[in-house]
Amino acid sequence: MKKSNFVAMILGIISCLFFGLGMCMAMIPEWDAFTSGVVVGCVGIVFALITVFVWRKMEHKDPIKITGKAVLTVIVSIIGTLALGVGMCFSMVWGNMILGIAVGIIGIIILLCLIPLCKGLK
């Protein structure tokens, strides 16, 4: 394993742990830690961005160019992820299983739209 991949893996694990713990803190009402959960989740997002920049620097890759396609890809991925997460919340937190499954499937379909958006159709 290359050093850059190992560093990216470690930073990615740290970012996922912070983000996941933050979302649990924010979404589980018994913990009563919504504000601090949002902060911890944002720390996880910052670590994820740092991971991208560190890995690209170690791989000697060019900086990411911001294009219309890149912005559209990010917007579609955010919408799909939020839809999937809201569907999970409907099912597991708010007790509305049917609506949760429907919203979750819509989120999965939106996320599947990323494949032709990123790779293109041939």
XYZ file of C-alpha atoms in Angstrom:
122
model
C 0.000 0.000 0.000
C 1.313 3.398 -0.921
C 1.898 5.935 1.816
C -0.579 8.363 0.258
C -3.347 5.751 0.265
C -2.596 4.831 3.881
C -2.707 8.468 5.007
C -5.947 9.022 3.074
C -7.440 5.904 4.674
C -6.558 7.043 8.204
C -7.842 10.588 7.625
C -10.982 9.199 5.979
C -11.680 6.950 8.968
C -11.221 9.883 11.345
C -13.553 12.057 9.284
C -16.216 9.323 9.099
C -16.043 8.732 12.842
C -16.452 12.428 13.635
C -19.252 12.850 11.108
C -21.123 9.722 12.207
C -20.814 10.541 15.901
C -21.950 14.097 15.248
C -25.007 12.946 13.355
C -25.882 10.484 16.132
C -25.490 13.241 18.704
C -27.766 15.493 16.661
C -30.451 12.941 15.793
C -30.884 10.904 18.988
C -33.134 12.977 21.253
C -32.150 11.071 24.403
C -28.579 12.380 24.077
C -29.801 16.008 24.122
C -26.690 17.122 22.216
C -28.005 18.626 18.984
C -25.773 21.717 18.865
C -22.589 19.913 19.837
C -23.524 17.122 17.407
C -23.719 19.590 14.539
C -20.302 20.952 15.522
C -18.752 17.466 15.680
C -20.357 16.605 12.314
C -18.880 19.759 10.771
C -15.448 18.769 12.126
C -15.895 15.464 10.275
C -16.685 17.314 7.056
C -13.591 19.485 7.495
C -11.459 16.370 8.006
C -12.947 14.901 4.796
C -11.961 18.014 2.840
C -8.482 17.915 4.368
C -8.237 14.264 3.317
C -8.931 15.163 -0.306
C -6.349 17.937 -0.363
C -3.650 15.889 1.427
C -4.157 12.856 -0.812
C -4.035 14.937 -4.009
C -0.879 16.679 -2.778
C 0.821 13.362 -1.943
C -0.146 11.932 -5.341
C 1.230 15.047 -7.102
C -2.104 15.680 -8.781
C -3.325 19.032 -10.046
C -5.715 20.982 -7.832
C -9.393 20.335 -8.387
C -10.819 22.589 -11.067
C -14.270 23.955 -10.322
C -16.428 23.462 -13.407
C -20.160 23.427 -13.995
C -20.124 19.631 -14.109
C -18.303 19.447 -10.769
C -20.790 21.823 -9.142
C -23.744 19.855 -10.563
C -22.209 16.608 -9.326
C -21.816 18.004 -5.812
C -25.388 19.353 -5.788
C -26.861 16.041 -7.001
C -24.827 14.082 -4.453
C -25.916 16.369 -1.593
C -29.591 16.114 -2.592
C -29.392 12.316 -2.938
C -27.591 11.888 0.369
C -30.035 14.132 2.186
C -33.014 12.297 0.673
C -31.575 8.932 1.716
C -30.846 10.242 5.210
C -34.311 11.744 5.614
C -35.812 8.440 4.522
C -33.762 6.650 7.166
C -34.890 9.179 9.776
C -38.538 8.689 8.807
C -38.126 4.935 9.218
C -35.959 4.709 12.325
C -36.460 7.909 14.316
C -39.912 9.215 13.454
C -41.636 5.842 13.080
C -43.110 6.352 9.591
C -41.867 3.261 7.775
C -43.727 3.522 4.446
C -42.833 7.163 3.806
C -39.263 6.482 4.964
C -38.819 3.640 2.506
C -40.256 5.735 -0.335
C -38.036 8.731 0.387
C -35.012 6.444 0.852
C -35.593 4.796 -2.529
C -35.846 8.233 -4.146
C -32.503 9.125 -2.524
C -30.917 5.929 -3.828
C -32.210 6.639 -7.344
C -30.773 10.171 -7.196
C -27.429 8.773 -6.053
C -27.492 6.219 -8.874
C -27.863 9.144 -11.295
C -24.334 10.132 -10.286
C -22.887 7.186 -12.217
C -23.800 8.463 -15.702
C -23.150 12.031 -14.560
C -19.582 11.244 -13.484
C -18.620 8.497 -15.945
C -20.897 9.367 -18.850
C -22.857 7.050 -21.100
C -21.075 5.193 -23.892
